[in-house]
C-alpha angles and dihedrals in degrees: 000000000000114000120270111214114205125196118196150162121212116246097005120100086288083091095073091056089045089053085059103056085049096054080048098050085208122145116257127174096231119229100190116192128192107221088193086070092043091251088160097050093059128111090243089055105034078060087075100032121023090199089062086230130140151253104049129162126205116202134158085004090295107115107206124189133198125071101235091047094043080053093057098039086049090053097047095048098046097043086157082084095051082219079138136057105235122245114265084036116127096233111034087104092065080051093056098049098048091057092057093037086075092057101027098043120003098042091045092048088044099058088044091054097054092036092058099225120168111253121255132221099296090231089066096044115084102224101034102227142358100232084054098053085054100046086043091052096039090051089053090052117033098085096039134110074191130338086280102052115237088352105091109215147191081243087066090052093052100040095031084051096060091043081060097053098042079062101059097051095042092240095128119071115247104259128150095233083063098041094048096047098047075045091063098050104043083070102067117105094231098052086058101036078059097049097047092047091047087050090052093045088051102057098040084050097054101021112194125225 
């Protein structure tokens, strides 16, 4: 198998593709980046991607950006872990969307949330309103145990990532569909095995004292 480079940043959005390779248990050379120091903004890195943004992979000498489409090209490739549904598969299209709903819609509603900006027409926002995403995410996921149902996906570690995250920042209401699902997933082994090791990688990349 032809390397995977992976370049990431601890604690950014990186995690969720780290997360990923966890959830894989493939084999990947780490190129770890400190975006305190501004790792991402130099000339070396710009060189892979242009936006200065992380996480990247480069693979079979094609460099791809953008976590939740470094989520799909990994489950496609590595079919072995069933983190896809499979082309020709009826629903494979519900799994797609729900991959891209997390950056097109909920991240999006999220920011603007905790950042308190006042709300657009609806036609020139690119998720409507805010009180719709939510309703639309906690429907997908209240009955569960993932998006999918019983099939977890690469669609429930990007989506399931940025529910995290809107936890964190306080930027999700505090419903139980929500509570239950993040729930579920921060009981698999590889969510925490990727958090324990970004932690680590953290902390060796900004020592204190």
């Amino acid at each position: 198998m032809d390397k995977i480079t992976f370049h990431h940043a601890p604690m950014s959005r990186s995690n969720i593709v780290h997360w990923m390779f966890e959830e894989l248990g493939v084999p990947y050379e780490l190129h770890a980046l400190s975006l305190d120091r501004g790792d991402h903004k130099k000339p070396d890195y710009l060189k892979i991607n242009p936006m200065g943004k992380v996480p990247a992979i480069t693979h079979q000498g094609v460099t791809i950006t953008e976590a939740a489409a470094i989520c799909a090209y990994l489950a496609d490739e590595f079919p072995a872990a069933k983190l896809a549904v499979p082309v020709g598969t009826p629903q494979r299209g519900v799994y797609l969307k729900w991959l891209f709903y997390s950056p097109s819609c909920l991240e999006t509603a999220m920011i603007d949330k905790a950042n308190n900006r006042p709300p657009v027409l609806p036609r020139m926002s690119s998720y409507g309103d805010y009180d719709t995403v939510m309703e639309t995410v906690a429907q997908a996921v209240k009955d569960g145990p993932y998006l999918m149902g019983q099939q977890f996906t690469a669609a429930d570690v990007v989506l399931g990532s940025c529910l995290q995250y809107g936890t964190m920042i306080k930027a999700l209401p505090e419903r139980p569909e929500f509570m239950a699902y993040v729930g579920r997933l921060r009981a698999r082994p590889a969510l925490q095995r990727s958090f324990a090791k970004n932690q680590a990688l953290f902390a060796e990349l900004h020592p204190t004292g």
